Amino acid sequence: MYSEISYTSDDGLRLYARDYPAASGAARLPVICIHGLTRNSADFEDVAPWIAAQGRRVIAVDVRGRGNSDYDPKPDRYTPMVYANDVVKLARDLGIERAVFIGTSMGGLITMTLAVRKSSLVAAAVLNDVGPALSERGLSRIRGYTGKGEAFTSWQQAADYIKGINDVAFPDNSAQEWERWARRAFREERDGRLALRYDPNIAVPIRANKLKATSLAAHFAFRRLARRRPTMLVRGGLSDLIEPEQAGAMRAAAPGMRYAEVPGVGHAPMLSEPAALEALRSFLDSVD
């Protein structure tokens, strides 16, 4: 279903991505998917092949410190600008000059950063439950669990942990869905322990108060993105990170931006929900 890509960042880390080949047909712009703060490329295991079946190559990355990518020995480099540089390097290595970006949470911040760092690379963008201003309510929740370094001895314990920190956002998830999420989020170590698939040190910049609710730079990057190229905001109807206030401000700042709301879920939609798939299909059909 996908092949594995290994590439080297400009500062020497070995980084990973999944490469889903496009179905046969006329060549269309590829899609680059970027996950959220504590997630990884497996987040897109449902939506990536769905997009590829429509004739687009899909690259789903593991940013540094997550999934199968190297951990950074210098945690202060866990920042959107560094992540954006890594994506630019990947695109250059693959010969991709323009792509549609789908960014979930932190992945959306990276996409906004790319609109400033390498604007020619971003042909269009989907911001999944993220924007230039974030709700402090959601940020507080995320700060509360990031980087704790939890490890468990059974998949049931791992699933219970994932449910405990995400149940507010996915109140209708079944036990099977929580276990599937746990298997994306954890890896089995040689001693049998289940460890989270990210470097706990990604929390170092957060503890240094670098995860802010808003900034002038973020607003500039958003306007640079959403006013100059096709952009869509996907918001979880229960989201505590992009609440109606933030979503409304984004729509006022970029009147041409598309908007879709996924009912019954919070931060951040998996993008495999029917409402999300319908919005994605319409948006992607309008690009190219």
mmCIF file of C-alpha atoms in Angstrom:
data_model
loop_
_atom_site.group_PDB
_atom_site.id
_atom_site.type_symbol
_atom_site.label_atom_id
_atom_site.label_comp_id
_atom_site.label_asym_id
_atom_site.label_seq_id
_atom_site.Cartn_x
_atom_site.Cartn_y
_atom_site.Cartn_z
ATOM 1 C CA MET A 1 0.000 0.000 0.000
ATOM 2 C CA TYR A 2 2.901 2.340 0.683
ATOM 3 C CA SER A 3 6.670 2.299 0.422
ATOM 4 C CA GLU A 4 9.041 3.674 3.024
ATOM 5 C CA ILE A 5 11.257 6.692 2.463
ATOM 6 C CA SER A 6 14.375 7.405 4.480
ATOM 7 C CA TYR A 7 16.141 10.704 3.960
ATOM 8 C CA THR A 8 18.685 12.866 5.734
ATOM 9 C CA SER A 9 17.968 16.312 7.131
ATOM 10 C CA ASP A 10 20.352 19.185 6.525
ATOM 11 C CA ASP A 11 21.713 18.694 10.053
ATOM 12 C CA GLY A 12 22.242 14.952 9.695
ATOM 13 C CA LEU A 13 19.170 13.245 11.160
ATOM 14 C CA ARG A 14 17.659 10.216 9.439
ATOM 15 C CA LEU A 15 14.003 10.994 8.819
ATOM 16 C CA TYR A 16 11.122 8.842 7.634
ATOM 17 C CA ALA A 17 8.016 9.149 5.481
ATOM 18 C CA ARG A 18 5.372 6.910 3.948
ATOM 19 C CA ASP A 19 4.925 7.117 0.178
ATOM 20 C CA TYR A 20 1.494 6.145 -1.175
ATOM 21 C CA PRO A 21 1.577 5.860 -4.989
ATOM 22 C CA ALA A 22 -1.111 7.543 -7.043
ATOM 23 C CA ALA A 23 -3.650 5.436 -8.861
ATOM 24 C CA SER A 24 -3.292 5.450 -12.621
ATOM 25 C CA GLY A 25 -4.590 8.440 -14.495
ATOM 26 C CA ALA A 26 -3.589 11.987 -15.366
ATOM 27 C CA ALA A 27 -0.780 13.371 -13.227
ATOM 28 C CA ARG A 28 -2.027 15.575 -10.407
ATOM 29 C CA LEU A 29 -0.274 17.554 -7.716
ATOM 30 C CA PRO A 30 0.999 15.319 -4.898
ATOM 31 C CA VAL A 31 -0.210 15.683 -1.317
ATOM 32 C CA ILE A 32 2.107 16.002 1.684
ATOM 33 C CA CYS A 33 0.498 15.133 5.026
ATOM 34 C CA ILE A 34 2.000 16.405 8.287
ATOM 35 C CA HIS A 35 0.768 15.093 11.644
ATOM 36 C CA GLY A 36 0.185 16.735 15.001
ATOM 37 C CA LEU A 37 2.441 17.315 18.005
ATOM 38 C CA THR A 38 2.479 13.816 19.531
ATOM 39 C CA ARG A 39 1.276 11.851 16.514
ATOM 40 C CA ASN A 40 3.027 10.352 13.468
ATOM 41 C CA SER A 41 2.507 9.363 9.838
ATOM 42 C CA ALA A 42 0.232 6.462 10.816
ATOM 43 C CA ASP A 43 -2.430 9.076 11.606
ATOM 44 C CA PHE A 44 -3.105 9.202 7.863
ATOM 45 C CA GLU A 45 -3.327 5.441 7.307
ATOM 46 C CA ASP A 46 -6.995 5.722 6.302
ATOM 47 C CA VAL A 47 -7.163 9.018 4.448
ATOM 48 C CA ALA A 48 -3.821 8.717 2.576
ATOM 49 C CA PRO A 49 -4.773 5.661 0.493
ATOM 50 C CA TRP A 50 -8.212 7.218 -0.091
ATOM 51 C CA ILE A 51 -6.527 10.293 -1.601
ATOM 52 C CA ALA A 52 -4.049 8.155 -3.561
ATOM 53 C CA ALA A 53 -6.955 6.250 -5.112
ATOM 54 C CA GLN A 54 -8.080 9.567 -6.623
ATOM 55 C CA GLY A 55 -4.826 9.858 -8.559
ATOM 56 C CA ARG A 56 -2.533 11.777 -6.238
ATOM 57 C CA ARG A 57 0.731 10.601 -4.759
ATOM 58 C CA VAL A 58 0.621 11.041 -0.984
ATOM 59 C CA ILE A 59 3.653 11.526 1.260
ATOM 60 C CA ALA A 60 2.954 11.223 5.002
ATOM 61 C CA VAL A 61 5.917 12.315 7.094
ATOM 62 C CA ASP A 62 7.231 11.493 10.537
ATOM 63 C CA VAL A 63 8.704 14.798 11.692
ATOM 64 C CA ARG A 64 11.921 14.587 13.678
ATOM 65 C CA GLY A 65 11.403 13.090 17.108
ATOM 66 C CA ARG A 66 8.334 11.096 16.087
ATOM 67 C CA GLY A 67 7.558 7.684 14.695
ATOM 68 C CA ASN A 68 10.437 6.183 12.753
ATOM 69 C CA SER A 69 12.411 9.434 12.476
ATOM 70 C CA ASP A 70 15.517 10.106 14.553
ATOM 71 C CA TYR A 71 15.199 11.948 17.835
ATOM 72 C CA ASP A 72 17.015 15.276 17.884
ATOM 73 C CA PRO A 73 19.855 15.455 20.437
ATOM 74 C CA LYS A 74 19.162 19.189 20.689
ATOM 75 C CA PRO A 75 15.518 19.514 21.822
ATOM 76 C CA ASP A 76 15.472 23.260 21.201
ATOM 77 C CA ARG A 77 15.353 22.369 17.495
ATOM 78 C CA TYR A 78 11.858 20.923 17.908
ATOM 79 C CA THR A 79 10.283 23.984 16.281
ATOM 80 C CA PRO A 80 8.019 24.613 13.265
ATOM 81 C CA MET A 81 10.804 26.334 11.318
ATOM 82 C CA VAL A 82 13.140 23.348 11.694
ATOM 83 C CA TYR A 83 10.326 20.950 10.794
ATOM 84 C CA ALA A 84 9.555 23.104 7.746
ATOM 85 C CA ASN A 85 13.196 22.941 6.662
ATOM 86 C CA ASP A 86 13.014 19.143 6.882
ATOM 87 C CA VAL A 87 9.936 19.099 4.632
ATOM 88 C CA VAL A 88 11.698 21.346 2.112
ATOM 89 C CA LYS A 89 14.628 18.899 2.090
ATOM 90 C CA LEU A 90 12.300 15.934 1.555
ATOM 91 C CA ALA A 91 10.514 17.664 -1.324
ATOM 92 C CA ARG A 92 13.848 18.568 -2.896
ATOM 93 C CA ASP A 93 15.112 14.988 -2.593
ATOM 94 C CA LEU A 94 11.915 13.675 -4.222
ATOM 95 C CA GLY A 95 11.874 16.294 -6.968
ATOM 96 C CA ILE A 96 8.567 17.752 -5.776
ATOM 97 C CA GLU A 97 8.283 21.421 -6.725
ATOM 98 C CA ARG A 98 4.647 22.006 -5.711
ATOM 99 C CA ALA A 99 2.266 20.072 -3.499
ATOM 100 C CA VAL A 100 -1.016 20.257 -1.659
ATOM 101 C CA PHE A 101 -0.405 20.193 2.089
ATOM 102 C CA ILE A 102 -2.640 18.656 4.719
ATOM 103 C CA GLY A 103 -1.510 19.680 8.177
ATOM 104 C CA THR A 104 -3.093 18.416 11.372
ATOM 105 C CA SER A 105 -2.608 20.710 14.387
ATOM 106 C CA MET A 106 1.186 21.205 14.561
ATOM 107 C CA GLY A 107 1.305 20.027 10.947
ATOM 108 C CA GLY A 108 -0.846 23.003 10.045
ATOM 109 C CA LEU A 109 1.554 25.356 11.825
ATOM 110 C CA ILE A 110 4.379 23.804 9.809
ATOM 111 C CA THR A 111 2.348 24.345 6.637
ATOM 112 C CA MET A 112 1.825 27.992 7.555
ATOM 113 C CA THR A 113 5.564 28.292 8.186
ATOM 114 C CA LEU A 114 6.249 26.831 4.744
ATOM 115 C CA ALA A 115 4.108 29.574 3.218
ATOM 116 C CA VAL A 116 6.818 31.960 4.424
ATOM 117 C CA ARG A 117 9.886 29.691 4.295
ATOM 118 C CA LYS A 118 9.246 28.182 0.828
ATOM 119 C CA SER A 119 6.023 29.646 -0.524
ATOM 120 C CA SER A 120 6.463 28.216 -4.032
ATOM 121 C CA LEU A 121 6.217 24.683 -2.620
ATOM 122 C CA VAL A 122 2.688 25.177 -1.231
ATOM 123 C CA ALA A 123 0.096 24.993 -4.012
ATOM 124 C CA ALA A 124 -2.849 24.636 -1.638
ATOM 125 C CA ALA A 125 -3.401 23.746 1.996
ATOM 126 C CA VAL A 126 -5.794 22.085 4.400
ATOM 127 C CA LEU A 127 -5.433 23.267 8.002
ATOM 128 C CA ASN A 128 -6.869 20.565 10.235
ATOM 129 C CA ASP A 129 -8.139 22.178 13.437
ATOM 130 C CA VAL A 130 -5.395 24.764 13.730
ATOM 131 C CA GLY A 131 -4.734 28.387 12.931
ATOM 132 C CA PRO A 132 -2.769 31.489 13.902
ATOM 133 C CA ALA A 133 -4.653 31.888 17.191
ATOM 134 C CA LEU A 134 -5.350 28.938 19.477
ATOM 135 C CA SER A 135 -7.631 28.552 22.461
ATOM 136 C CA GLU A 136 -5.802 28.520 25.770
ATOM 137 C CA ARG A 137 -8.240 25.845 26.941
ATOM 138 C CA GLY A 138 -6.962 23.354 24.375
ATOM 139 C CA LEU A 139 -3.350 24.377 24.796
ATOM 140 C CA SER A 140 -3.546 23.741 28.534
ATOM 141 C CA ARG A 141 -4.886 20.260 27.927
ATOM 142 C CA ILE A 142 -2.106 19.478 25.433
ATOM 143 C CA ARG A 143 0.588 20.845 27.744
ATOM 144 C CA GLY A 144 -0.787 18.621 30.481
ATOM 145 C CA TYR A 145 0.054 15.325 28.778
ATOM 146 C CA THR A 146 2.887 16.031 26.337
ATOM 147 C CA GLY A 147 6.303 14.594 27.155
ATOM 148 C CA LYS A 148 5.414 12.539 30.225
ATOM 149 C CA GLY A 149 7.198 9.479 28.816
ATOM 150 C CA GLU A 150 4.495 6.979 29.777
ATOM 151 C CA ALA A 151 5.163 3.272 29.211
ATOM 152 C CA PHE A 152 2.825 0.315 29.718
ATOM 153 C CA THR A 153 2.930 -3.457 29.739
ATOM 154 C CA SER A 154 -0.263 -4.255 27.814
ATOM 155 C CA TRP A 155 -2.138 -2.909 24.829
ATOM 156 C CA GLN A 156 -5.211 -2.497 27.007
ATOM 157 C CA GLN A 157 -3.274 -0.159 29.316
ATOM 158 C CA ALA A 158 -2.033 1.800 26.293
ATOM 159 C CA ALA A 159 -5.556 2.055 24.886
ATOM 160 C CA ASP A 160 -6.887 3.219 28.255
ATOM 161 C CA TYR A 161 -4.206 5.919 28.357
ATOM 162 C CA ILE A 162 -5.046 7.136 24.838
ATOM 163 C CA LYS A 163 -8.724 7.196 25.732
ATOM 164 C CA GLY A 164 -7.999 9.099 28.937
ATOM 165 C CA ILE A 165 -6.343 12.024 27.152
ATOM 166 C CA ASN A 166 -8.565 12.036 24.056
ATOM 167 C CA ASP A 167 -12.028 10.956 25.204
ATOM 168 C CA VAL A 168 -13.150 14.577 25.456
ATOM 169 C CA ALA A 169 -12.449 14.968 21.732
ATOM 170 C CA PHE A 170 -13.771 11.593 20.567
ATOM 171 C CA PRO A 171 -16.648 10.740 22.908
ATOM 172 C CA ASP A 172 -18.174 8.204 20.517
ATOM 173 C CA ASN A 173 -15.025 6.144 19.866
ATOM 174 C CA SER A 174 -15.394 2.402 20.384
ATOM 175 C CA ALA A 175 -12.963 0.213 22.346
ATOM 176 C CA GLN A 176 -11.659 -1.085 19.006
ATOM 177 C CA GLU A 177 -10.928 2.455 17.818
ATOM 178 C CA TRP A 178 -9.018 3.268 21.024
ATOM 179 C CA GLU A 179 -6.878 0.140 20.632
ATOM 180 C CA ARG A 180 -6.177 0.967 16.988
ATOM 181 C CA TRP A 181 -5.111 4.460 18.030
ATOM 182 C CA ALA A 182 -2.867 2.982 20.734
ATOM 183 C CA ARG A 183 -1.122 0.817 18.145
ATOM 184 C CA ARG A 184 -0.389 3.931 16.108
ATOM 185 C CA ALA A 185 0.847 5.830 19.152
ATOM 186 C CA PHE A 186 2.982 3.161 20.885
ATOM 187 C CA ARG A 187 5.772 0.793 19.898
ATOM 188 C CA GLU A 188 6.775 -2.448 21.590
ATOM 189 C CA GLU A 189 10.300 -2.356 23.017
ATOM 190 C CA ARG A 190 12.637 -5.335 23.311
ATOM 191 C CA ASP A 191 11.760 -5.798 26.981
ATOM 192 C CA GLY A 192 8.050 -5.984 26.107
ATOM 193 C CA ARG A 193 7.184 -2.511 27.357
ATOM 194 C CA LEU A 194 4.993 -0.298 25.210
ATOM 195 C CA ALA A 195 6.540 3.164 24.764
ATOM 196 C CA LEU A 196 5.114 6.217 23.061
ATOM 197 C CA ARG A 197 6.367 6.755 19.519
ATOM 198 C CA TYR A 198 7.784 10.195 20.181
ATOM 199 C CA ASP A 199 10.695 11.760 22.020
ATOM 200 C CA PRO A 200 9.559 13.065 25.432
ATOM 201 C CA ASN A 201 11.934 15.979 24.852
ATOM 202 C CA ILE A 202 9.525 17.488 22.331
ATOM 203 C CA ALA A 203 8.059 19.032 25.485
ATOM 204 C CA VAL A 204 11.233 21.032 26.175
ATOM 205 C CA PRO A 205 10.205 23.991 23.947
ATOM 206 C CA ILE A 206 6.701 23.786 25.441
ATOM 207 C CA ARG A 207 8.058 24.015 28.977
ATOM 208 C CA ALA A 208 10.099 26.998 27.780
ATOM 209 C CA ASN A 209 6.770 28.667 26.888
ATOM 210 C CA LYS A 210 7.370 28.512 23.138
ATOM 211 C CA LEU A 211 3.934 27.033 22.468
ATOM 212 C CA LYS A 212 1.964 30.261 22.468
ATOM 213 C CA ALA A 213 -1.691 30.900 21.805
ATOM 214 C CA THR A 214 -0.861 33.420 19.094
ATOM 215 C CA SER A 215 1.850 35.652 17.672
ATOM 216 C CA LEU A 216 2.283 38.304 15.016
ATOM 217 C CA ALA A 217 4.434 35.860 13.035
ATOM 218 C CA ALA A 218 1.653 33.263 13.058
ATOM 219 C CA HIS A 219 -0.918 35.758 11.809
ATOM 220 C CA PHE A 220 1.454 36.910 9.052
ATOM 221 C CA ALA A 221 2.102 33.307 7.986
ATOM 222 C CA PHE A 222 -1.620 32.505 7.934
ATOM 223 C CA ARG A 223 -2.453 35.533 5.809
ATOM 224 C CA ARG A 224 0.449 34.716 3.489
ATOM 225 C CA LEU A 225 -0.976 31.219 3.080
ATOM 226 C CA ALA A 226 -4.737 31.706 2.993
ATOM 227 C CA ARG A 227 -4.901 34.899 0.950
ATOM 228 C CA ARG A 228 -2.542 33.711 -1.780
ATOM 229 C CA ARG A 229 -3.531 30.108 -2.446
ATOM 230 C CA PRO A 230 -6.499 27.773 -2.006
ATOM 231 C CA THR A 231 -6.885 26.996 1.692
ATOM 232 C CA MET A 232 -9.454 25.119 3.740
ATOM 233 C CA LEU A 233 -9.957 25.022 7.488
ATOM 234 C CA VAL A 234 -11.342 21.766 8.853
ATOM 235 C CA ARG A 235 -12.610 22.176 12.409
ATOM 236 C CA GLY A 236 -13.775 19.532 14.826
ATOM 237 C CA GLY A 237 -17.207 20.533 16.065
ATOM 238 C CA LEU A 238 -16.128 19.847 19.665
ATOM 239 C CA SER A 239 -12.646 21.326 19.313
ATOM 240 C CA ASP A 240 -11.120 23.023 22.330
ATOM 241 C CA LEU A 241 -8.148 24.330 20.313
ATOM 242 C CA ILE A 242 -9.974 26.058 17.463
ATOM 243 C CA GLU A 243 -13.198 27.230 19.020
ATOM 244 C CA PRO A 244 -15.854 29.278 17.176
ATOM 245 C CA GLU A 245 -14.062 32.508 18.121
ATOM 246 C CA GLN A 246 -10.783 31.474 16.482
ATOM 247 C CA ALA A 247 -12.507 29.949 13.466
ATOM 248 C CA GLY A 248 -14.541 33.110 12.948
ATOM 249 C CA ALA A 249 -11.452 35.304 13.098
ATOM 250 C CA MET A 250 -9.712 33.113 10.514
ATOM 251 C CA ARG A 251 -12.662 33.312 8.151
ATOM 252 C CA ALA A 252 -12.795 37.096 8.536
ATOM 253 C CA ALA A 253 -9.060 37.431 7.848
ATOM 254 C CA ALA A 254 -9.255 35.186 4.770
ATOM 255 C CA PRO A 255 -12.757 35.462 3.261
ATOM 256 C CA GLY A 256 -11.873 33.151 0.376
ATOM 257 C CA MET A 257 -10.878 30.293 2.665
ATOM 258 C CA ARG A 258 -13.094 27.229 2.588
ATOM 259 C CA TYR A 259 -14.502 25.942 5.842
ATOM 260 C CA ALA A 260 -15.746 22.534 6.925
ATOM 261 C CA GLU A 261 -16.877 21.348 10.334
ATOM 262 C CA VAL A 262 -16.751 17.717 11.449
ATOM 263 C CA PRO A 263 -19.561 17.069 13.936
ATOM 264 C CA GLY A 264 -19.114 14.965 17.040
ATOM 265 C CA VAL A 265 -15.324 15.142 17.293
ATOM 266 C CA GLY A 266 -12.860 17.585 18.788
ATOM 267 C CA HIS A 267 -9.160 18.168 18.339
ATOM 268 C CA ALA A 268 -8.194 17.016 15.857
ATOM 269 C CA PRO A 269 -10.377 15.182 13.317
ATOM 270 C CA MET A 270 -8.787 12.054 11.849
ATOM 271 C CA LEU A 271 -10.014 13.247 8.411
ATOM 272 C CA SER A 272 -11.584 9.853 7.747
ATOM 273 C CA GLU A 273 -14.959 11.058 9.083
ATOM 274 C CA PRO A 274 -17.674 11.329 6.375
ATOM 275 C CA ALA A 275 -17.908 15.127 6.679
ATOM 276 C CA ALA A 276 -14.129 15.452 6.411
ATOM 277 C CA LEU A 277 -13.919 13.154 3.380
ATOM 278 C CA GLU A 278 -16.691 15.059 1.617
ATOM 279 C CA ALA A 279 -14.903 18.368 2.247
ATOM 280 C CA LEU A 280 -11.536 16.962 1.168
ATOM 281 C CA ARG A 281 -12.942 15.530 -2.043
ATOM 282 C CA SER A 282 -14.500 18.841 -3.018
ATOM 283 C CA PHE A 283 -11.380 20.807 -2.106
ATOM 284 C CA LEU A 284 -8.938 18.486 -3.896
ATOM 285 C CA ASP A 285 -11.147 18.408 -6.982
ATOM 286 C CA SER A 286 -10.793 22.195 -7.151
ATOM 287 C CA VAL A 287 -6.977 22.089 -7.103
ATOM 288 C CA ASP A 288 -5.060 21.717 -10.422
#
